[in-house]
N, CA, C and O of each residue as an XYZ file, in Angstrom:
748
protein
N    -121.500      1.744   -129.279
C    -120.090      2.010   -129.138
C    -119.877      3.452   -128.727
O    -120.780      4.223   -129.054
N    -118.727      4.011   -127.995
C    -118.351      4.912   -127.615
C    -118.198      5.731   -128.835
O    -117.768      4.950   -129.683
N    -118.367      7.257   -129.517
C    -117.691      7.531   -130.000
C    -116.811      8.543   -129.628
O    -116.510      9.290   -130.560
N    -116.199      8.849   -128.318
C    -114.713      9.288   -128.139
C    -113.849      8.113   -128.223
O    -113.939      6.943   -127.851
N    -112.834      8.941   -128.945
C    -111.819      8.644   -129.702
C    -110.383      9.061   -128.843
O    -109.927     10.198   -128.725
N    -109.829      7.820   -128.295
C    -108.591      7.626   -127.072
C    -107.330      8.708   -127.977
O    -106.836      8.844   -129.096
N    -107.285      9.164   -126.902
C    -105.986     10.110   -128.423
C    -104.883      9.296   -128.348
O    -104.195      9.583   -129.327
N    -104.365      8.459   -127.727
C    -103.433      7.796   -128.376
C    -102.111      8.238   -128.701
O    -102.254      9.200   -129.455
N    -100.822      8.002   -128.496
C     -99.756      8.914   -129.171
C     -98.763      8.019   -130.514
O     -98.867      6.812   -130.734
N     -98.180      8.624   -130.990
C     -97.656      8.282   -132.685
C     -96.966      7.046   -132.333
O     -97.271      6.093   -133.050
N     -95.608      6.680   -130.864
C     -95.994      5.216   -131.043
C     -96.386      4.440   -130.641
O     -95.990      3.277   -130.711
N     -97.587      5.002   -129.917
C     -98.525      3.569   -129.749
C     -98.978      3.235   -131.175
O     -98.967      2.049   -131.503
N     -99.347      4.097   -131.991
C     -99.545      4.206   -133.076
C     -99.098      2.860   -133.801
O     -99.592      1.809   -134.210
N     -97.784      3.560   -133.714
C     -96.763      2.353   -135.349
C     -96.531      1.055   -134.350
O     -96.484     -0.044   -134.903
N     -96.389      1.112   -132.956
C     -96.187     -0.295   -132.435
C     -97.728     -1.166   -132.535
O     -97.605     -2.380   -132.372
N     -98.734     -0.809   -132.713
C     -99.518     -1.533   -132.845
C     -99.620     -1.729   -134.291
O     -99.996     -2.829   -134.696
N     -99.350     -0.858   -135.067
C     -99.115     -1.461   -136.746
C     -98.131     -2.237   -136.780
O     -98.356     -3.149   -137.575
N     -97.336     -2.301   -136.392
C     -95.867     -3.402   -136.585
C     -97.115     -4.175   -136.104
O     -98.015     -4.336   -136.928
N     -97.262     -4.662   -134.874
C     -97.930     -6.086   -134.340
C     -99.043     -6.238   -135.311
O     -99.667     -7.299   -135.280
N     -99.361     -5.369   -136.129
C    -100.975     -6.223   -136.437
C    -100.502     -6.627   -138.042
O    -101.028     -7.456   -138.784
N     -99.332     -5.750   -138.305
C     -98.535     -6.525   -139.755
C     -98.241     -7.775   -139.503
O     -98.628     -8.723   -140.185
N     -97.687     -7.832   -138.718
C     -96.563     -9.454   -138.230
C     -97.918    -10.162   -137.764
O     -98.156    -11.252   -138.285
N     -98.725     -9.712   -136.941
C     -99.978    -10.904   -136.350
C    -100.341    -11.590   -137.842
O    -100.425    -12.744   -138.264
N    -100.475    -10.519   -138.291
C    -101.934    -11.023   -139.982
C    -100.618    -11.653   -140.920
O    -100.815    -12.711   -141.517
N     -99.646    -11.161   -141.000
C     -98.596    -12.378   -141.882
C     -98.318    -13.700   -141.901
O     -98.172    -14.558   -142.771
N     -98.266    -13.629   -140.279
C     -97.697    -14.886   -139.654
C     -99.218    -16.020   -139.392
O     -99.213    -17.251   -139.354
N    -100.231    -15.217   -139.267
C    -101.221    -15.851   -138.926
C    -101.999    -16.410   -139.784
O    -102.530    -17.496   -139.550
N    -102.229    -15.549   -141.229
C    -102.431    -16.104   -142.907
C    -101.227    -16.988   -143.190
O    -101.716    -17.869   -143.897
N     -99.443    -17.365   -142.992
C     -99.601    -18.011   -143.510
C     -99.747    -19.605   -142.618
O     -99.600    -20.699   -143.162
N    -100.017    -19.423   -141.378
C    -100.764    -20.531   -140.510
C    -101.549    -21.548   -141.034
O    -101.489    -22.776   -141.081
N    -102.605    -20.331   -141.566
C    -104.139    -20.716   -142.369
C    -104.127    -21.689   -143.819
O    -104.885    -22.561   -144.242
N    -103.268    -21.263   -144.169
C    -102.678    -21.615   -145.484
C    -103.461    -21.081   -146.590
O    -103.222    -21.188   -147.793
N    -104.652    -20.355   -145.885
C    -105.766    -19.258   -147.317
C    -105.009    -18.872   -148.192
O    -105.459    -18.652   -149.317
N    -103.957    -18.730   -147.966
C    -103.025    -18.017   -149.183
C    -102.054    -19.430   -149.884
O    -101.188    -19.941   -149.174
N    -102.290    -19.918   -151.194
C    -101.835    -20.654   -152.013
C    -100.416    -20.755   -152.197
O    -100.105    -20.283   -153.291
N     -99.283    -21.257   -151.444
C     -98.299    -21.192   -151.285
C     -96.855    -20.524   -150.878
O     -95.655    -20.435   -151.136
N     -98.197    -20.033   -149.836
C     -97.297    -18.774   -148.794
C     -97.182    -19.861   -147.251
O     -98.070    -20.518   -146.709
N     -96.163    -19.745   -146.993
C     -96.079    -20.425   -145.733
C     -95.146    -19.414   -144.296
O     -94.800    -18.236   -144.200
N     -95.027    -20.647   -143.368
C     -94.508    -19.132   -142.006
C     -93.191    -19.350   -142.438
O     -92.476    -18.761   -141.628
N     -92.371    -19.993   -143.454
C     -90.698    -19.395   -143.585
C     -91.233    -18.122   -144.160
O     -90.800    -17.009   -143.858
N     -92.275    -18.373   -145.071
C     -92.191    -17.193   -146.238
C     -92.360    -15.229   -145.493
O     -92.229    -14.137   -146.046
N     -92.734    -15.685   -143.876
C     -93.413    -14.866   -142.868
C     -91.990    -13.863   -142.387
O     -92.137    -12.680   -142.082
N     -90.630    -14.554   -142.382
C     -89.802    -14.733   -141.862
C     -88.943    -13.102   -141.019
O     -88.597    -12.647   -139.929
N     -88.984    -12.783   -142.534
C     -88.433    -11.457   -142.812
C     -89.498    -10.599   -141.978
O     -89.254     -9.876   -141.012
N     -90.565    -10.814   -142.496
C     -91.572     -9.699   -141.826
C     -91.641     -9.859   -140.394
O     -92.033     -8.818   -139.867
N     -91.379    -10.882   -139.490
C     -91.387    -10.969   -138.336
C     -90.197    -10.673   -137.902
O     -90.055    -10.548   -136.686
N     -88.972    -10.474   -138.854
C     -88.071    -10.311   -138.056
C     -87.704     -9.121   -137.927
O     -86.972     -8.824   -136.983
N     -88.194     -8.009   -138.997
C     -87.909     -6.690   -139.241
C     -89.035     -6.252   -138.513
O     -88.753     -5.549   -137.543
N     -90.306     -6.484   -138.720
C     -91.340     -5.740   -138.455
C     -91.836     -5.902   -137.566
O     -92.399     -4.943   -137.037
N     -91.885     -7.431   -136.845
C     -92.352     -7.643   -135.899
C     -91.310     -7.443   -134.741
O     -91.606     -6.871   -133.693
N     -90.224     -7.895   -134.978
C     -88.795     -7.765   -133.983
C     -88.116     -6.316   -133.784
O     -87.988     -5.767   -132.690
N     -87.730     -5.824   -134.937
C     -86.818     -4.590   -134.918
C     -87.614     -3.502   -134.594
O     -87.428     -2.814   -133.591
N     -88.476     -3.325   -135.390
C     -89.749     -2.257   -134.977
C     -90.317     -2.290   -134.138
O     -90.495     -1.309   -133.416
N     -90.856     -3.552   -133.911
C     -91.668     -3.416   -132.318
C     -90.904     -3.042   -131.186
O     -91.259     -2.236   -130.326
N     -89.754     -3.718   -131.232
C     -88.533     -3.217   -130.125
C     -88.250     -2.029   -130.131
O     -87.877     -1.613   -129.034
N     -88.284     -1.120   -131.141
C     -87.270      0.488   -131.298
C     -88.909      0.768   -130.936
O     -88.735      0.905   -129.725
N     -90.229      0.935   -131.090
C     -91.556      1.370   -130.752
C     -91.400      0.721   -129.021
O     -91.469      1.653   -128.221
N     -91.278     -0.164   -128.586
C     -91.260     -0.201   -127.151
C     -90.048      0.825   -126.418
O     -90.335      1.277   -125.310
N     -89.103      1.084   -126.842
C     -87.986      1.669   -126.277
C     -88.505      3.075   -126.482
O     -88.682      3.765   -125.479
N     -88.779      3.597   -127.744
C     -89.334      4.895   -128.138
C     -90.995      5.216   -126.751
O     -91.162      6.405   -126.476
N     -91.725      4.474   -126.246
C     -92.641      4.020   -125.847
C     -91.996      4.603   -124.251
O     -92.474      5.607   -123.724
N     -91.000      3.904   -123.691
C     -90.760      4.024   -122.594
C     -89.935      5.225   -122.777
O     -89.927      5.644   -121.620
N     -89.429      5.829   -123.270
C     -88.377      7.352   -123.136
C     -89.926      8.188   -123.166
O     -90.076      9.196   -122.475
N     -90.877      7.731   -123.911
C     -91.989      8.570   -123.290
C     -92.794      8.184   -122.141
O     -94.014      8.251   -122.294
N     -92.205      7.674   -120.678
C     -92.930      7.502   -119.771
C     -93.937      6.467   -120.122
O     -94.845      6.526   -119.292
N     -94.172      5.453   -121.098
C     -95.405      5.006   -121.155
C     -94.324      3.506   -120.762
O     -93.253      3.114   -121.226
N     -95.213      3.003   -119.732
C     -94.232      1.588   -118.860
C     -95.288      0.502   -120.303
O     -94.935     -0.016   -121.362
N     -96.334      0.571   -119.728
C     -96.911     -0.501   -120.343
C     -96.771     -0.483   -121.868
O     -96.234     -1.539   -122.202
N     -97.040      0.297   -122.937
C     -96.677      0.047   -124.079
C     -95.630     -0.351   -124.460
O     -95.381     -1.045   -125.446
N     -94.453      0.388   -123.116
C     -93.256      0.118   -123.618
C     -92.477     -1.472   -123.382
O     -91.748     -2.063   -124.178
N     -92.888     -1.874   -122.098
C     -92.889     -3.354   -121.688
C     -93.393     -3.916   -123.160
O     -92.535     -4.168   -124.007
N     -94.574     -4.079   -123.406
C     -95.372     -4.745   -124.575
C     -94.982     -5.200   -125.747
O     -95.178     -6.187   -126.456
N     -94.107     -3.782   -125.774
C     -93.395     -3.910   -127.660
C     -92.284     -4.315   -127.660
O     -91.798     -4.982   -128.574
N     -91.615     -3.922   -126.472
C     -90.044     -4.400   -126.112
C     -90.423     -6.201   -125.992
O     -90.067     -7.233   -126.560
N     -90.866     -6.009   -125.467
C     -90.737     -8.088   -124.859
C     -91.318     -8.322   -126.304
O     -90.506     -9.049   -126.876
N     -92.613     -7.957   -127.342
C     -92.525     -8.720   -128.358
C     -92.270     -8.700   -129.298
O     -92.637     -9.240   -130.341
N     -91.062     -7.543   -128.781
C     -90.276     -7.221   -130.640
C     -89.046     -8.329   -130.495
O     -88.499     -8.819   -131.483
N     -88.602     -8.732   -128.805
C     -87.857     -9.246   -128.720
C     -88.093    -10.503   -129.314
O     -87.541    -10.957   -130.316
N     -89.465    -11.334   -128.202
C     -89.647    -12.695   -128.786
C     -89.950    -12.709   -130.633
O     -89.502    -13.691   -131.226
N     -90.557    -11.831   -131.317
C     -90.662    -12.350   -132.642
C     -89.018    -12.303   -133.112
O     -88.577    -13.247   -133.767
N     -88.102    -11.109   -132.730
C     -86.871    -11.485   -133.137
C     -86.313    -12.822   -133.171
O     -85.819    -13.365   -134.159
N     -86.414    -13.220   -132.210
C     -85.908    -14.224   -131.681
C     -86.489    -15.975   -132.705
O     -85.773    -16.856   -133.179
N     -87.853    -15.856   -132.693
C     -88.785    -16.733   -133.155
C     -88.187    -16.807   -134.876
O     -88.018    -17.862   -135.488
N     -87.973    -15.629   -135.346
C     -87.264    -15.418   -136.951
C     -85.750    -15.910   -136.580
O     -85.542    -17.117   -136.706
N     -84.990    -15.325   -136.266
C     -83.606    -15.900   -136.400
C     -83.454    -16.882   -135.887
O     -82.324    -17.368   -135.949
N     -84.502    -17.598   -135.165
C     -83.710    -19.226   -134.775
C     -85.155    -20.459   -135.250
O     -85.495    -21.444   -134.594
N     -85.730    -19.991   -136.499
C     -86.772    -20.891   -137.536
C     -85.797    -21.465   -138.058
O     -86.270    -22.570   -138.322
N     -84.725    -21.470   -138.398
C     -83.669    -22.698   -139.170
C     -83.297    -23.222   -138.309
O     -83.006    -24.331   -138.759
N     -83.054    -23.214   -137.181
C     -82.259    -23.908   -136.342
C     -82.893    -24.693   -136.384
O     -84.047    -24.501   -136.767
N     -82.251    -26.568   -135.837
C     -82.549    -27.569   -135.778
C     -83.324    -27.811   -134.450
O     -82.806    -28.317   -133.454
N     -84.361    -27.480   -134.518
C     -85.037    -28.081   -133.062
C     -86.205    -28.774   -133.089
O     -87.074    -28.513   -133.921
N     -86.335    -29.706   -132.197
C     -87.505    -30.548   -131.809
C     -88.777    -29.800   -131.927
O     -88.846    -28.581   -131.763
N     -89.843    -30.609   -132.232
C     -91.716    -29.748   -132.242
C     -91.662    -29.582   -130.708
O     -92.049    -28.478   -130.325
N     -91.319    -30.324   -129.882
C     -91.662    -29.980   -128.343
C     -90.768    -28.807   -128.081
O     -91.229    -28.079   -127.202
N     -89.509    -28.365   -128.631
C     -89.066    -27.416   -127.988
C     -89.862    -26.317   -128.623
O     -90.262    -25.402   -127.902
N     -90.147    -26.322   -129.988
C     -90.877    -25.429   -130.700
C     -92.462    -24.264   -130.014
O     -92.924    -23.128   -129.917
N     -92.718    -26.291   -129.618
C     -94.089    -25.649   -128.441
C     -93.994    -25.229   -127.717
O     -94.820    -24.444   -127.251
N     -92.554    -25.632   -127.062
C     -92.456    -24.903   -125.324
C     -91.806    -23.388   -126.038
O     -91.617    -22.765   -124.993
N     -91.421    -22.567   -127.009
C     -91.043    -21.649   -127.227
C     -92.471    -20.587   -127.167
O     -92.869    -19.588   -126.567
N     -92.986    -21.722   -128.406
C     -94.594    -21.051   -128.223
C     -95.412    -20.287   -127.064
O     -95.893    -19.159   -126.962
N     -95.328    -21.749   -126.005
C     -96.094    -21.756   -124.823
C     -95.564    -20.523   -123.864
O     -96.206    -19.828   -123.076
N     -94.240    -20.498   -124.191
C     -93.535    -19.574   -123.119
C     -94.161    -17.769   -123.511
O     -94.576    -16.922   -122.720
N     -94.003    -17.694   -125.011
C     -94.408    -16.692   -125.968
C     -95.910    -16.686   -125.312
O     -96.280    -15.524   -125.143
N     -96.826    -17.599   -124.919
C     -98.089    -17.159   -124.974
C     -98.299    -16.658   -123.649
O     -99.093    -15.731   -123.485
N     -97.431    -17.366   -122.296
C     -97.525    -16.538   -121.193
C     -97.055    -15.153   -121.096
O     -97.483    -14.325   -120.292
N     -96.356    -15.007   -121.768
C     -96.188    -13.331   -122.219
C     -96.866    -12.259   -122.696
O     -96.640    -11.064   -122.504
N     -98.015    -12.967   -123.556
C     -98.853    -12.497   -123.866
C    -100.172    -12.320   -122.788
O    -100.861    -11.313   -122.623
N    -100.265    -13.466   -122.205
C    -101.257    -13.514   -121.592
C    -101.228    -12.730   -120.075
O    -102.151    -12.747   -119.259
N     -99.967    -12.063   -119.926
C     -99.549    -11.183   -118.859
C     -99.827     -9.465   -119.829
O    -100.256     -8.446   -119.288
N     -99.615     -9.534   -120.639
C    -100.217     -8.631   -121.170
C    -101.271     -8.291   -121.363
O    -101.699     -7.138   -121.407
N    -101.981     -9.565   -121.543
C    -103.688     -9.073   -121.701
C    -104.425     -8.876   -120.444
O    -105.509     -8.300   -120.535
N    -103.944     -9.324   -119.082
C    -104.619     -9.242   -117.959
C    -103.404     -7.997   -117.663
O    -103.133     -7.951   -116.463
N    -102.921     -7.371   -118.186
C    -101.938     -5.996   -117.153
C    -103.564     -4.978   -117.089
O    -104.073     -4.382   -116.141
N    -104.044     -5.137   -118.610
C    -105.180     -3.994   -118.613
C    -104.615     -3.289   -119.650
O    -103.710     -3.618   -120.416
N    -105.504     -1.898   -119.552
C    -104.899     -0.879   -120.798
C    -106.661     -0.972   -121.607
O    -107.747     -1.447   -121.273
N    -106.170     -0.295   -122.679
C    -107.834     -0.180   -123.111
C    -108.497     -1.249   -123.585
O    -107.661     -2.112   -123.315
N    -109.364     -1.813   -124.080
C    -110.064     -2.652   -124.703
C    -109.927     -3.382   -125.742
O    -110.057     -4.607   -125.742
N    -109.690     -2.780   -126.584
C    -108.840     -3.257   -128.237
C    -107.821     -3.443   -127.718
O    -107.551     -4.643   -127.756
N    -106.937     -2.749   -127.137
C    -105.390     -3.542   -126.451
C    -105.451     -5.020   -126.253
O    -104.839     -5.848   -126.928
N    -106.247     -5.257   -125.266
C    -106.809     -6.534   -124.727
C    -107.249     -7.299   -125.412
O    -106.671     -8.303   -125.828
N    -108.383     -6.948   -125.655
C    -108.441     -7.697   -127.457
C    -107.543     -8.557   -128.123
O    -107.484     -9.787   -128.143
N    -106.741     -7.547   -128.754
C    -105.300     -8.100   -129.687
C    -105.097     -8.764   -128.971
O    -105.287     -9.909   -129.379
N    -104.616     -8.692   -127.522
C    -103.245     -9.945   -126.774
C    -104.125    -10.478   -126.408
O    -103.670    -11.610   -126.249
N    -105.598    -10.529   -126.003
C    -106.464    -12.240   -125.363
C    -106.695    -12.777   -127.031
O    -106.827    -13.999   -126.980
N    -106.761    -12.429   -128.062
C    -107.017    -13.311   -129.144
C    -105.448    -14.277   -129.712
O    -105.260    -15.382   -130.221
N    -104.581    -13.141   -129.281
C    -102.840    -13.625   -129.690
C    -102.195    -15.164   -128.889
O    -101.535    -16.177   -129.126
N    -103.365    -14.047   -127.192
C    -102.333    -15.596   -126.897
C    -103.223    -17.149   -126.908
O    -102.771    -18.243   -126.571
N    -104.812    -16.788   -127.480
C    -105.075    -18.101   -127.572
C    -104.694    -18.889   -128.670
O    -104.639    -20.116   -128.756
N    -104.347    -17.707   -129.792
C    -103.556    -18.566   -131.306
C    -102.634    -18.759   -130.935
O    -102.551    -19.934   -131.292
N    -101.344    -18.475   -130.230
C    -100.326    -18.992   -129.305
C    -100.473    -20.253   -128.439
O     -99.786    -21.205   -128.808
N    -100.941    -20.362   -127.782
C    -101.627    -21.187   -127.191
C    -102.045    -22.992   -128.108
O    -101.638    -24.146   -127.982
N    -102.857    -22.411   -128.815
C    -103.007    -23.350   -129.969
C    -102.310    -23.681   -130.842
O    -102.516    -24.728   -131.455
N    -101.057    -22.662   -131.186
C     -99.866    -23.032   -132.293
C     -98.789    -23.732   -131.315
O     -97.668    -24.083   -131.680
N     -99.314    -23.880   -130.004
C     -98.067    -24.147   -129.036
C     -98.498    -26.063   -128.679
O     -97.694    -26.958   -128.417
N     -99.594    -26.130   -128.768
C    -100.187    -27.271   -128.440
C    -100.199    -28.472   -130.225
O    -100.020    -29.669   -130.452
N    -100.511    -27.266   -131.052
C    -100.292    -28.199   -132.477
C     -98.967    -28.431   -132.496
O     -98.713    -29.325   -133.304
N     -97.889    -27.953   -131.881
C     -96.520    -28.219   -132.087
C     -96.457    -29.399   -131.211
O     -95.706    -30.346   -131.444
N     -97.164    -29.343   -130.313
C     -96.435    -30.403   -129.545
C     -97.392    -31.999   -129.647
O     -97.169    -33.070   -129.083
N     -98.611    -31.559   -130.702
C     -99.108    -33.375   -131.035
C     -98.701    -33.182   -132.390
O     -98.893    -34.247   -132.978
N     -98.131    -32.142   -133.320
C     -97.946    -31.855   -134.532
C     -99.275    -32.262   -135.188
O     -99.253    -33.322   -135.814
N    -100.224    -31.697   -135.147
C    -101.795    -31.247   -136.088
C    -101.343    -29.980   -136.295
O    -100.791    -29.082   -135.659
N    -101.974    -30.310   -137.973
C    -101.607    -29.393   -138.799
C    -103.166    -28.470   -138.510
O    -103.297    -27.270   -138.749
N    -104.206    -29.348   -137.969
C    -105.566    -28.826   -138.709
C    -105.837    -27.290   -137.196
O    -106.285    -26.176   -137.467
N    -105.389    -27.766   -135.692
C    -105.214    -27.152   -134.752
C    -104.237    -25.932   -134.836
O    -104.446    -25.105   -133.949
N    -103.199    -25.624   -135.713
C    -102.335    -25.190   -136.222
C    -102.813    -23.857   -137.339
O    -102.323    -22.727   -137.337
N    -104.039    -24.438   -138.372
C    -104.738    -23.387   -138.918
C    -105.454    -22.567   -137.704
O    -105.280    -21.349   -137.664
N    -106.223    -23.180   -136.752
C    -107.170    -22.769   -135.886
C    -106.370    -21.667   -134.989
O    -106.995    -20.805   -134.370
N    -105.162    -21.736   -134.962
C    -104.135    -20.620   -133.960
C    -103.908    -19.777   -134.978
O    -103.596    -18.677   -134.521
N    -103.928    -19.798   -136.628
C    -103.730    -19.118   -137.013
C    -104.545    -18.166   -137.664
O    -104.337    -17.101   -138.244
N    -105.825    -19.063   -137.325
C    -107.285    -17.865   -137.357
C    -107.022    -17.064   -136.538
O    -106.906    -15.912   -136.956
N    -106.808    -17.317   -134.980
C    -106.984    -16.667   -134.320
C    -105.688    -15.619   -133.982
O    -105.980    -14.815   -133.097
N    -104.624    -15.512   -134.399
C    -103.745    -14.716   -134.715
C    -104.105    -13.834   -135.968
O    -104.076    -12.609   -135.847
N    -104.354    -14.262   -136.849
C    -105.059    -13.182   -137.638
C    -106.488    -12.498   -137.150
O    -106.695    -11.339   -137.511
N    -107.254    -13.021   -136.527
C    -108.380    -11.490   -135.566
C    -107.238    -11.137   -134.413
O    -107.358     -9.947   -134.121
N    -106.768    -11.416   -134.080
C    -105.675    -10.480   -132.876
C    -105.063     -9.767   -133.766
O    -105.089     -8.590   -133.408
N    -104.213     -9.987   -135.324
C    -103.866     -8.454   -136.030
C    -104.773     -7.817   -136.650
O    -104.646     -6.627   -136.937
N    -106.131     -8.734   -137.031
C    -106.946     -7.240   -137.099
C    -107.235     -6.387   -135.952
O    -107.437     -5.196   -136.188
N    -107.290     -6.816   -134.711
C    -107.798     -6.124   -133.786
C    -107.139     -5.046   -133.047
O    -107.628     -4.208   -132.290
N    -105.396     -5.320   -133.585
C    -104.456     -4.231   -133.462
C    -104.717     -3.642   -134.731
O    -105.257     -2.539   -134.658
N    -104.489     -4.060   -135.844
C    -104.901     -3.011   -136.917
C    -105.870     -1.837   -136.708
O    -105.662     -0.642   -136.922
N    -107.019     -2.466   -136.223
C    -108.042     -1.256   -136.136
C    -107.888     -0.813   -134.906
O    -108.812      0.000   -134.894
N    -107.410     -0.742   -133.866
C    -106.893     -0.143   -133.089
C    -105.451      0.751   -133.213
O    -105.117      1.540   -132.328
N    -104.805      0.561   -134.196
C    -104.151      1.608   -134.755
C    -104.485      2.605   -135.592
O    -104.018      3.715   -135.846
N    -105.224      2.087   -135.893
C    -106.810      2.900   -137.634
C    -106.681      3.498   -136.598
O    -105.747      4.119   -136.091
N    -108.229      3.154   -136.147
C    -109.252      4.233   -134.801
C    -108.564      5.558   -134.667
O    -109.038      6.536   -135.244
N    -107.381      5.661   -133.880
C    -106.836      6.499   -133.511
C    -106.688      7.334   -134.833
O    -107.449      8.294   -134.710
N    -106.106      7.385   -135.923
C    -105.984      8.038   -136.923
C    -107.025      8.494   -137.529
O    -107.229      9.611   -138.004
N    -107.688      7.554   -137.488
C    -108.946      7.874   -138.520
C    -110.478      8.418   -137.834
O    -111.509      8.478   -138.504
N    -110.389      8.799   -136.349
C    -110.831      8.991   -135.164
C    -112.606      8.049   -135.060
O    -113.729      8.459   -134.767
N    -111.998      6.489   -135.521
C    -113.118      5.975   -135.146
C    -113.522      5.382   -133.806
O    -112.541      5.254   -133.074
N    -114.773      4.941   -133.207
C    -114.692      4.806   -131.752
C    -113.577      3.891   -131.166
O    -112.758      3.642   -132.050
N    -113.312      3.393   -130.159
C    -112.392      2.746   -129.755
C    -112.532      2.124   -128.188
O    -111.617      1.640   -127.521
N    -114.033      2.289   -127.776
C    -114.234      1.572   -126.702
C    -115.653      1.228   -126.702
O    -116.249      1.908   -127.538
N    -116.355      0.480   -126.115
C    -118.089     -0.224   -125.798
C    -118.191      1.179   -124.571
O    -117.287      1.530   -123.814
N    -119.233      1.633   -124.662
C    -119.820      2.183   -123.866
C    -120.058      1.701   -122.071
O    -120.072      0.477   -121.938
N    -120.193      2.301   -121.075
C    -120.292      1.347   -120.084
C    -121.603      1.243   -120.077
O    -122.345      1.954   -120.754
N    -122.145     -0.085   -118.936
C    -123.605      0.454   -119.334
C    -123.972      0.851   -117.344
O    -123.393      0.615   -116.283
N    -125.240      1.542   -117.771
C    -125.691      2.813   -116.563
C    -126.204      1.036   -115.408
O    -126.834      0.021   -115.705
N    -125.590      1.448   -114.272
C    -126.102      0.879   -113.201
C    -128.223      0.833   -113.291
O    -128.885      1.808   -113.646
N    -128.682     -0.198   -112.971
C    -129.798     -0.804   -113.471
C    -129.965     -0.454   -112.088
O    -129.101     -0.086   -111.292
N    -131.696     -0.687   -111.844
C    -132.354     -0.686   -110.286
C    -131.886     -1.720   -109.586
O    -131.459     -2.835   -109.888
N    -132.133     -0.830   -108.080
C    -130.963     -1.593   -107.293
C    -129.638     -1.841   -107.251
O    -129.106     -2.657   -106.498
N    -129.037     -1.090   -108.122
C    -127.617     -1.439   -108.130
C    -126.724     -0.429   -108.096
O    -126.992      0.532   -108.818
N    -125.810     -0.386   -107.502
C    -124.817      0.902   -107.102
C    -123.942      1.226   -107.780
O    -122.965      0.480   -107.850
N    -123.969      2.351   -108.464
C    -122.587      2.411   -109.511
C    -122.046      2.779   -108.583
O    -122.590      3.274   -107.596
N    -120.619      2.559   -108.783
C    -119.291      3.318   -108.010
C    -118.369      3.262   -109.522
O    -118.317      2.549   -110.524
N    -117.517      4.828   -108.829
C    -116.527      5.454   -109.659
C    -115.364      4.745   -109.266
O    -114.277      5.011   -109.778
């Protein structure tokens, strides 16, 4: 592993702690590991932490010139807002999924924009638990449903420690590796 340490600024910082709070809430209570915690019980935390915060960290994000963080947190402070205040509403598992599904192409435009490694990380692990919470909605399996919510919980660890790193100045990228015989590095 690399050990330079991306300096990072304060909110990339807290917007990747909001996301990796709300990923690991929402994604434990998927799993159901936790004994009678479920995703109403998630509700609040996605709607404050994942919605309000991530949004004021994307807006804060872009007044500092940063497009991509700020796109990132804005669009998914919006969708978790959104995902919390309309969980009571009366709607169909298929619309549920297509909310999902729509949520995961969002993500998945995020994970191919680029940005560092652990970035990528978080959103290619998010949107395949997306992906999978979008598809259990729409045959309603419960057991496919844990499996999105494994994988939403390693996408908030993987923002978690990508918010660590920076603080705690641990590495934060794989090394490249040196062009082998015969082969041409280019810069």
């Amino acid at each position: 592993m690399d050990n330079g340490v991306s300096a990072g600024n304060t909110t990339t910082v807290v917007g990747r702690l909001a996301l990796a709070v709300t990923l690991l809430a929402v994604g434990l209570a998927h799993t159901a590991v936790i004994d009678g915690v479920t995703t109403a019980d998630t509700l609040t935390v996605a709607q404050y932490v994942g919605g309000v915060a991530l949004f004021v960290a994307g807006l804060l994000a872009f007044r500092e010139h940063d497009a991509a963080n700020g796109t990132a947190f804005a669009a998914l402070g919006a969708l978790w807002f959104t995902w919390a205040v309309s969980a009571d509403a009366a709607a169909s598992a298929n619309a549920a999924g297509l909310f999902l599904l729509l949520f995961a192409l969002v993500v998945l435009s995020l994970t191919l924009a680029g940005g560092d490694q652990l970035g990528q990380g978080a959103y290619g692990l998010f949107f395949v638990g997306l992906l999978l919470l979008a598809i259990a909605r729409f045959g309603e399996s419960e057991g496919l449903a844990k499996v999105g919510g494994w994988f939403t919980v390693a996408a908030g660890a993987v923002a978690w420690y990508a918010a660590t790193a920076v603080l705690a100045h641990w590495p934060t990228g794989l090394p490249r590796r040196a062009a082998g015989r015969g082969v041409t590095a280019t810069g």
